[in-house]
């Protein structure tokens, strides 16, 4: 009898722990908002056609939202006189971008199905579409998230890995949100697209001579002065080879000591994940498969479902 009771308790614990992500489904809006996908993709496509870099920026928003108390749209909330959001946290301030595109997508979705789709779900679909439009893989996005009524600048500062993170810090940051070391390496492959600011790679191009290609360092120094405060916002592509196409060149770069950020090259620097990077550099299909798996897994991080949270009318403020 005691064993039976223990089994019942364990069963309910499993249900409680797994219930949030289990409620996310790929067909969540099939009846309530059948035009969701075409509406989102149309706006995302227009934004990327206007500025290719925007695809990487939108994908990055998904990372930065999910890593802070789960995928709940908290990143979008603006500061008010009584509320401090996450936009001014160190990893986001003067760095996270694409909020206006999210506004445009939300407006378009509200026209076809008002009050139905959360900002958190819009971001999940937007991240997938950005990858697809830039030549990457497609996957079915699990939906059903609701929007947070609060945000945490402190959690954003402590949870999001920085460009100066070492390998142990990267692994621990991903482990803290339930992602494996392999997930971490695969998701880092998102740096196959997008650009970085001089302030985020200055230390690497001037100080890290042993594990950085000398020619690349000199090239980047031409547009990133050594003096702090000079040219801080000057941009350089994260992937030297194909900066606007989603592929496995990021990993090929790492093997050749051509990672732009310190945190990038940490993945191939004589450490525990060298073999994964080497594998992805030689086998693009392996990277693509693991990236999709990791994106879906990241989208499952602590979603608000059921009666928790709300469906925001405007992504920048609570209802």
GROMACS .gro file of N, CA, C and O in nm, residues 47-134:
model
  352
   47UNK      N    1   1.087   4.247  -4.315
   47UNK     CA    2   1.190   4.307  -4.230
   47UNK      C    3   1.329   4.261  -4.271
   47UNK      O    4   1.424   4.340  -4.274
   48UNK      N    5   1.343   4.133  -4.305
   48UNK     CA    6   1.473   4.079  -4.343
   48UNK      C    7   1.512   4.125  -4.483
   48UNK      O    8   1.631   4.148  -4.510
   49UNK      N    9   1.415   4.139  -4.570
   49UNK     CA   10   1.444   4.192  -4.704
   49UNK      C   11   1.497   4.336  -4.693
   49UNK      O   12   1.585   4.377  -4.769
   50UNK      N   13   1.444   4.409  -4.598
   50UNK     CA   14   1.485   4.547  -4.576
   50UNK      C   15   1.625   4.553  -4.514
   50UNK      O   16   1.706   4.640  -4.547
   51UNK      N   17   1.654   4.461  -4.421
   51UNK     CA   18   1.784   4.457  -4.354
   51UNK      C   19   1.813   4.312  -4.316
   51UNK      O   20   1.752   4.258  -4.223
   52UNK      N   21   1.906   4.249  -4.386
   52UNK     CA   22   1.934   4.107  -4.364
   52UNK      C   23   1.971   4.077  -4.220
   52UNK      O   24   1.934   3.973  -4.164
   53UNK      N   25   2.044   4.168  -4.158
   53UNK     CA   26   2.089   4.148  -4.020
   53UNK      C   27   1.972   4.126  -3.924
   53UNK      O   28   1.989   4.063  -3.818
   54UNK      N   29   1.855   4.176  -3.960
   54UNK     CA   30   1.741   4.168  -3.869
   54UNK      C   31   1.705   4.024  -3.834
   54UNK      O   32   1.656   3.995  -3.724
   55UNK      N   33   1.729   3.931  -3.926
   55UNK     CA   34   1.698   3.791  -3.898
   55UNK      C   35   1.773   3.741  -3.775
   55UNK      O   36   1.717   3.675  -3.687
   56UNK      N   37   1.903   3.773  -3.768
   56UNK     CA   38   1.983   3.733  -3.653
   56UNK      C   39   1.937   3.806  -3.527
   56UNK      O   40   1.935   3.747  -3.417
   57UNK      N   41   1.901   3.932  -3.541
   57UNK     CA   42   1.856   4.010  -3.425
   57UNK      C   43   1.728   3.951  -3.365
   57UNK      O   44   1.714   3.944  -3.242
   58UNK      N   45   1.636   3.909  -3.451
   58UNK     CA   46   1.510   3.851  -3.403
   58UNK      C   47   1.534   3.715  -3.337
   58UNK      O   48   1.473   3.684  -3.233
   59UNK      N   49   1.623   3.635  -3.394
   59UNK     CA   50   1.657   3.507  -3.334
   59UNK      C   51   1.719   3.528  -3.196
   59UNK      O   52   1.688   3.456  -3.100
   60UNK      N   53   1.804   3.628  -3.186
   60UNK     CA   54   1.870   3.657  -3.058
   60UNK      C   55   1.770   3.698  -2.951
   60UNK      O   56   1.788   3.666  -2.832
   61UNK      N   57   1.664   3.769  -2.989
   61UNK     CA   58   1.561   3.807  -2.892
   61UNK      C   59   1.501   3.683  -2.825
   61UNK      O   60   1.470   3.684  -2.705
   62UNK      N   61   1.484   3.576  -2.902
   62UNK     CA   62   1.427   3.454  -2.847
   62UNK      C   63   1.519   3.394  -2.740
   62UNK      O   64   1.474   3.355  -2.632
   63UNK      N   65   1.649   3.391  -2.767
   63UNK     CA   66   1.747   3.345  -2.669
   63UNK      C   67   1.736   3.429  -2.541
   63UNK      O   68   1.727   3.377  -2.430
   64UNK      N   69   1.738   3.559  -2.558
   64UNK     CA   70   1.744   3.649  -2.443
   64UNK      C   71   1.613   3.651  -2.365
   64UNK      O   72   1.613   3.683  -2.247
   65UNK      N   73   1.503   3.618  -2.429
   65UNK     CA   74   1.377   3.607  -2.357
   65UNK      C   75   1.372   3.476  -2.278
   65UNK      O   76   1.344   3.475  -2.158
   66UNK      N   77   1.403   3.366  -2.345
   66UNK     CA   78   1.390   3.235  -2.281
   66UNK      C   79   1.487   3.214  -2.165
   66UNK      O   80   1.456   3.141  -2.070
   67UNK      N   81   1.605   3.275  -2.171
   67UNK     CA   82   1.704   3.255  -2.067
   67UNK      C   83   1.670   3.328  -1.937
   67UNK      O   84   1.732   3.302  -1.834
   68UNK      N   85   1.573   3.418  -1.941
   68UNK     CA   86   1.538   3.496  -1.822
   68UNK      C   87   1.397   3.459  -1.776
   68UNK      O   88   1.297   3.505  -1.830
   69UNK      N   89   1.391   3.369  -1.681
   69UNK     CA   90   1.263   3.323  -1.625
   69UNK      C   91   1.171   3.258  -1.728
   69UNK      O   92   1.050   3.258  -1.714
   70UNK      N   93   1.229   3.203  -1.832
   70UNK     CA   94   1.150   3.128  -1.931
   70UNK      C   95   1.102   3.211  -2.048
   70UNK      O   96   1.116   3.334  -2.052
   71UNK      N   97   1.045   3.142  -2.148
   71UNK     CA   98   0.998   3.206  -2.272
   71UNK      C   99   0.861   3.268  -2.248
   71UNK      O  100   0.757   3.207  -2.276
   72UNK      N  101   0.863   3.391  -2.196
   72UNK     CA  102   0.737   3.452  -2.150
   72UNK      C  103   0.715   3.594  -2.200
   72UNK      O  104   0.626   3.665  -2.153
   73UNK      N  105   0.796   3.639  -2.298
   73UNK     CA  106   0.779   3.773  -2.352
   73UNK      C  107   0.817   3.884  -2.258
   73UNK      O  108   0.789   4.001  -2.286
   74UNK      N  109   0.882   3.853  -2.146
   74UNK     CA  110   0.917   3.957  -2.049
   74UNK      C  111   1.016   4.058  -2.106
   74UNK      O  112   1.017   4.175  -2.067
   75UNK      N  113   1.097   4.014  -2.203
   75UNK     CA  114   1.196   4.102  -2.264
   75UNK      C  115   1.136   4.224  -2.330
   75UNK      O  116   1.198   4.330  -2.337
   76UNK      N  117   1.011   4.213  -2.376
   76UNK     CA  118   0.950   4.321  -2.454
   76UNK      C  119   0.897   4.436  -2.368
   76UNK      O  120   0.868   4.545  -2.420
   77UNK      N  121   0.881   4.415  -2.238
   77UNK     CA  122   0.818   4.516  -2.154
   77UNK      C  123   0.907   4.639  -2.137
   77UNK      O  124   1.023   4.629  -2.098
   78UNK      N  125   0.852   4.756  -2.166
   78UNK     CA  126   0.924   4.882  -2.150
   78UNK      C  127   0.929   4.922  -2.002
   78UNK      O  128   0.840   4.886  -1.924
   79UNK      N  129   1.032   4.999  -1.968
   79UNK     CA  130   1.038   5.057  -1.834
   79UNK      C  131   0.926   5.158  -1.815
   79UNK      O  132   0.884   5.225  -1.911
   80UNK      N  133   0.877   5.169  -1.693
   80UNK     CA  134   0.783   5.276  -1.658
   80UNK      C  135   0.835   5.340  -1.529
   80UNK      O  136   0.938   5.302  -1.476
   81UNK      N  137   0.760   5.438  -1.480
   81UNK     CA  138   0.801   5.507  -1.357
   81UNK      C  139   0.802   5.413  -1.237
   81UNK      O  140   0.870   5.436  -1.138
   82UNK      N  141   0.727   5.304  -1.247
   82UNK     CA  142   0.717   5.211  -1.133
   82UNK      C  143   0.768   5.071  -1.167
   82UNK      O  144   0.751   4.978  -1.088
   83UNK      N  145   0.829   5.057  -1.284
   83UNK     CA  146   0.865   4.923  -1.331
   83UNK      C  147   0.995   4.927  -1.410
   83UNK      O  148   1.013   5.011  -1.498
   84UNK      N  149   1.086   4.838  -1.377
   84UNK     CA  150   1.212   4.828  -1.452
   84UNK      C  151   1.215   4.697  -1.529
   84UNK      O  152   1.209   4.589  -1.470
   85UNK      N  153   1.220   4.708  -1.660
   85UNK     CA  154   1.221   4.589  -1.745
   85UNK      C  155   1.360   4.537  -1.772
   85UNK      O  156   1.457   4.571  -1.703
   86UNK      N  157   1.373   4.454  -1.875
   86UNK     CA  158   1.498   4.386  -1.906
   86UNK      C  159   1.577   4.452  -2.019
   86UNK      O  160   1.692   4.416  -2.046
   87UNK      N  161   1.518   4.550  -2.086
   87UNK     CA  162   1.583   4.609  -2.203
   87UNK      C  163   1.710   4.684  -2.169
   87UNK      O  164   1.800   4.694  -2.252
   88UNK      N  165   1.720   4.733  -2.045
   88UNK     CA  166   1.839   4.807  -2.005
   88UNK      C  167   1.938   4.721  -1.927
   88UNK      O  168   2.037   4.771  -1.875
   89UNK      N  169   1.911   4.592  -1.921
   89UNK     CA  170   2.009   4.500  -1.861
   89UNK      C  171   2.133   4.499  -1.950
   89UNK      O  172   2.124   4.523  -2.071
   90UNK      N  173   2.247   4.471  -1.892
   90UNK     CA  174   2.373   4.481  -1.965
   90UNK      C  175   2.376   4.400  -2.095
   90UNK      O  176   2.424   4.450  -2.197
   91UNK      N  177   2.325   4.277  -2.100
   91UNK     CA  178   2.331   4.201  -2.225
   91UNK      C  179   2.240   4.257  -2.334
   91UNK      O  180   2.257   4.223  -2.452
   92UNK      N  181   2.143   4.342  -2.296
   92UNK     CA  182   2.045   4.392  -2.391
   92UNK      C  183   2.062   4.539  -2.429
   92UNK      O  184   2.028   4.580  -2.541
   93UNK      N  185   2.113   4.619  -2.338
   93UNK     CA  186   2.117   4.764  -2.357
   93UNK      C  187   2.206   4.802  -2.476
   93UNK      O  188   2.322   4.760  -2.485
   94UNK      N  189   2.151   4.880  -2.568
   94UNK     CA  190   2.221   4.920  -2.691
   94UNK      C  191   2.265   4.800  -2.773
   94UNK      O  192   2.358   4.809  -2.853
   95UNK      N  193   2.199   4.687  -2.752
   95UNK     CA  194   2.241   4.564  -2.819
   95UNK      C  195   2.122   4.485  -2.873
   95UNK      O  196   2.116   4.455  -2.992
   96UNK      N  197   2.027   4.451  -2.787
   96UNK     CA  198   1.906   4.382  -2.833
   96UNK      C  199   1.829   4.475  -2.926
   96UNK      O  200   1.812   4.593  -2.895
   97UNK      N  201   1.782   4.423  -3.038
   97UNK     CA  202   1.714   4.506  -3.136
   97UNK      C  203   1.609   4.424  -3.209
   97UNK      O  204   1.608   4.301  -3.200
   98UNK      N  205   1.520   4.493  -3.280
   98UNK     CA  206   1.414   4.425  -3.351
   98UNK      C  207   1.279   4.438  -3.284
   98UNK      O  208   1.180   4.379  -3.328
   99UNK      N  209   1.273   4.519  -3.178
   99UNK     CA  210   1.147   4.534  -3.104
   99UNK      C  211   1.036   4.595  -3.192
   99UNK      O  212   0.919   4.560  -3.177
  100UNK      N  213   1.075   4.684  -3.282
  100UNK     CA  214   0.976   4.746  -3.371
  100UNK      C  215   0.917   4.643  -3.466
  100UNK      O  216   0.799   4.650  -3.502
  101UNK      N  217   0.998   4.547  -3.507
  101UNK     CA  218   0.948   4.440  -3.594
  101UNK      C  219   0.847   4.355  -3.518
  101UNK      O  220   0.741   4.319  -3.571
  102UNK      N  221   0.877   4.325  -3.392
  102UNK     CA  222   0.782   4.249  -3.309
  102UNK      C  223   0.651   4.327  -3.295
  102UNK      O  224   0.541   4.269  -3.304
  103UNK      N  225   0.661   4.459  -3.277
  103UNK     CA  226   0.541   4.544  -3.271
  103UNK      C  227   0.458   4.529  -3.398
  103UNK      O  228   0.335   4.517  -3.393
  104UNK      N  229   0.526   4.532  -3.512
  104UNK     CA  230   0.456   4.522  -3.641
  104UNK      C  231   0.389   4.386  -3.659
  104UNK      O  232   0.277   4.376  -3.710
  105UNK      N  233   0.459   4.282  -3.614
  105UNK     CA  234   0.401   4.147  -3.623
  105UNK      C  235   0.280   4.136  -3.533
  105UNK      O  236   0.174   4.085  -3.573
  106UNK      N  237   0.292   4.186  -3.411
  106UNK     CA  238   0.180   4.181  -3.317
  106UNK      C  239   0.058   4.255  -3.373
  106UNK      O  240  -0.055   4.204  -3.366
  107UNK      N  241   0.082   4.372  -3.432
  107UNK     CA  242  -0.029   4.449  -3.490
  107UNK      C  243  -0.097   4.371  -3.601
  107UNK      O  244  -0.220   4.369  -3.611
  108UNK      N  245  -0.016   4.308  -3.685
  108UNK     CA  246  -0.071   4.230  -3.797
  108UNK      C  247  -0.151   4.110  -3.746
  108UNK      O  248  -0.259   4.079  -3.798
  109UNK      N  249  -0.098   4.042  -3.643
  109UNK     CA  250  -0.167   3.925  -3.587
  109UNK      C  251  -0.296   3.968  -3.517
  109UNK      O  252  -0.399   3.900  -3.527
  110UNK      N  253  -0.293   4.082  -3.449
  110UNK     CA  254  -0.414   4.132  -3.381
  110UNK      C  255  -0.526   4.161  -3.481
  110UNK      O  256  -0.644   4.148  -3.448
  111UNK      N  257  -0.491   4.197  -3.602
  111UNK     CA  258  -0.593   4.226  -3.704
  111UNK      C  259  -0.665   4.099  -3.749
  111UNK      O  260  -0.785   4.103  -3.777
  112UNK      N  261  -0.592   3.987  -3.754
  112UNK     CA  262  -0.656   3.863  -3.802
  112UNK      C  263  -0.716   3.781  -3.689
  112UNK      O  264  -0.810   3.703  -3.713
  113UNK      N  265  -0.664   3.796  -3.566
  113UNK     CA  266  -0.723   3.724  -3.453
  113UNK      C  267  -0.693   3.800  -3.324
  113UNK      O  268  -0.597   3.766  -3.252
  114UNK      N  269  -0.769   3.903  -3.295
  114UNK     CA  270  -0.744   3.989  -3.179
  114UNK      C  271  -0.752   3.916  -3.045
  114UNK      O  272  -0.842   3.835  -3.024
  115UNK      N  273  -0.652   3.945  -2.960
  115UNK     CA  274  -0.654   3.894  -2.823
  115UNK      C  275  -0.630   3.746  -2.808
  115UNK      O  276  -0.662   3.689  -2.703
  116UNK      N  277  -0.571   3.683  -2.908
  116UNK     CA  278  -0.557   3.537  -2.906
  116UNK      C  279  -0.413   3.490  -2.888
  116UNK      O  280  -0.386   3.401  -2.808
  117UNK      N  281  -0.321   3.552  -2.962
  117UNK     CA  282  -0.182   3.502  -2.966
  117UNK      C  283  -0.091   3.586  -2.877
  117UNK      O  284  -0.089   3.709  -2.887
  118UNK      N  285  -0.015   3.520  -2.793
  118UNK     CA  286   0.075   3.590  -2.702
  118UNK      C  287   0.198   3.643  -2.774
  118UNK      O  288   0.237   3.594  -2.881
  119UNK      N  289   0.260   3.742  -2.714
  119UNK     CA  290   0.387   3.796  -2.766
  119UNK      C  291   0.497   3.691  -2.756
  119UNK      O  292   0.585   3.683  -2.843
  120UNK      N  293   0.493   3.609  -2.652
  120UNK     CA  294   0.591   3.503  -2.635
  120UNK      C  295   0.584   3.403  -2.750
  120UNK      O  296   0.687   3.359  -2.803
  121UNK      N  297   0.463   3.368  -2.791
  121UNK     CA  298   0.447   3.275  -2.904
  121UNK      C  299   0.485   3.341  -3.036
  121UNK      O  300   0.543   3.276  -3.124
  122UNK      N  301   0.451   3.467  -3.051
  122UNK     CA  302   0.490   3.540  -3.173
  122UNK      C  303   0.641   3.537  -3.188
  122UNK      O  304   0.693   3.516  -3.299
  123UNK      N  305   0.713   3.552  -3.079
  123UNK     CA  306   0.860   3.551  -3.085
  123UNK      C  307   0.911   3.412  -3.123
  123UNK      O  308   1.007   3.401  -3.201
  124UNK      N  309   0.850   3.308  -3.071
  124UNK     CA  310   0.893   3.171  -3.103
  124UNK      C  311   0.879   3.143  -3.253
  124UNK      O  312   0.968   3.084  -3.315
  125UNK      N  313   0.767   3.186  -3.310
  125UNK     CA  314   0.745   3.167  -3.454
  125UNK      C  315   0.840   3.255  -3.535
  125UNK      O  316   0.897   3.213  -3.636
  126UNK      N  317   0.859   3.378  -3.488
  126UNK     CA  318   0.948   3.473  -3.556
  126UNK      C  319   1.092   3.420  -3.562
  126UNK      O  320   1.160   3.433  -3.664
  127UNK      N  321   1.138   3.361  -3.452
  127UNK     CA  322   1.274   3.306  -3.447
  127UNK      C  323   1.290   3.195  -3.551
  127UNK      O  324   1.389   3.191  -3.625
  128UNK      N  325   1.192   3.106  -3.558
  128UNK     CA  326   1.195   2.997  -3.657
  128UNK      C  327   1.196   3.053  -3.799
  128UNK      O  328   1.276   3.013  -3.884
  129UNK      N  329   1.106   3.148  -3.826
  129UNK     CA  330   1.096   3.204  -3.961
  129UNK      C  331   1.225   3.275  -4.002
  129UNK      O  332   1.265   3.269  -4.119
  130UNK      N  333   1.289   3.341  -3.908
  130UNK     CA  334   1.415   3.411  -3.937
  130UNK      C  335   1.521   3.312  -3.984
  130UNK      O  336   1.595   3.339  -4.079
  131UNK      N  337   1.529   3.199  -3.916
  131UNK     CA  338   1.625   3.095  -3.953
  131UNK      C  339   1.595   3.041  -4.093
  131UNK      O  340   1.683   3.028  -4.178
  132UNK      N  341   1.468   3.013  -4.118
  132UNK     CA  342   1.427   2.957  -4.248
  132UNK      C  343   1.457   3.053  -4.362
  132UNK      O  344   1.513   3.015  -4.466
  133UNK      N  345   1.420   3.180  -4.344
  133UNK     CA  346   1.439   3.281  -4.448
  133UNK      C  347   1.586   3.299  -4.483
  133UNK      O  348   1.621   3.326  -4.599
  134UNK      N  349   1.675   3.278  -4.386
  134UNK     CA  350   1.819   3.293  -4.410
  134UNK      C  351   1.886   3.161  -4.449
  134UNK      O  352   2.007   3.146  -4.440
   0.00000   0.00000   0.00000
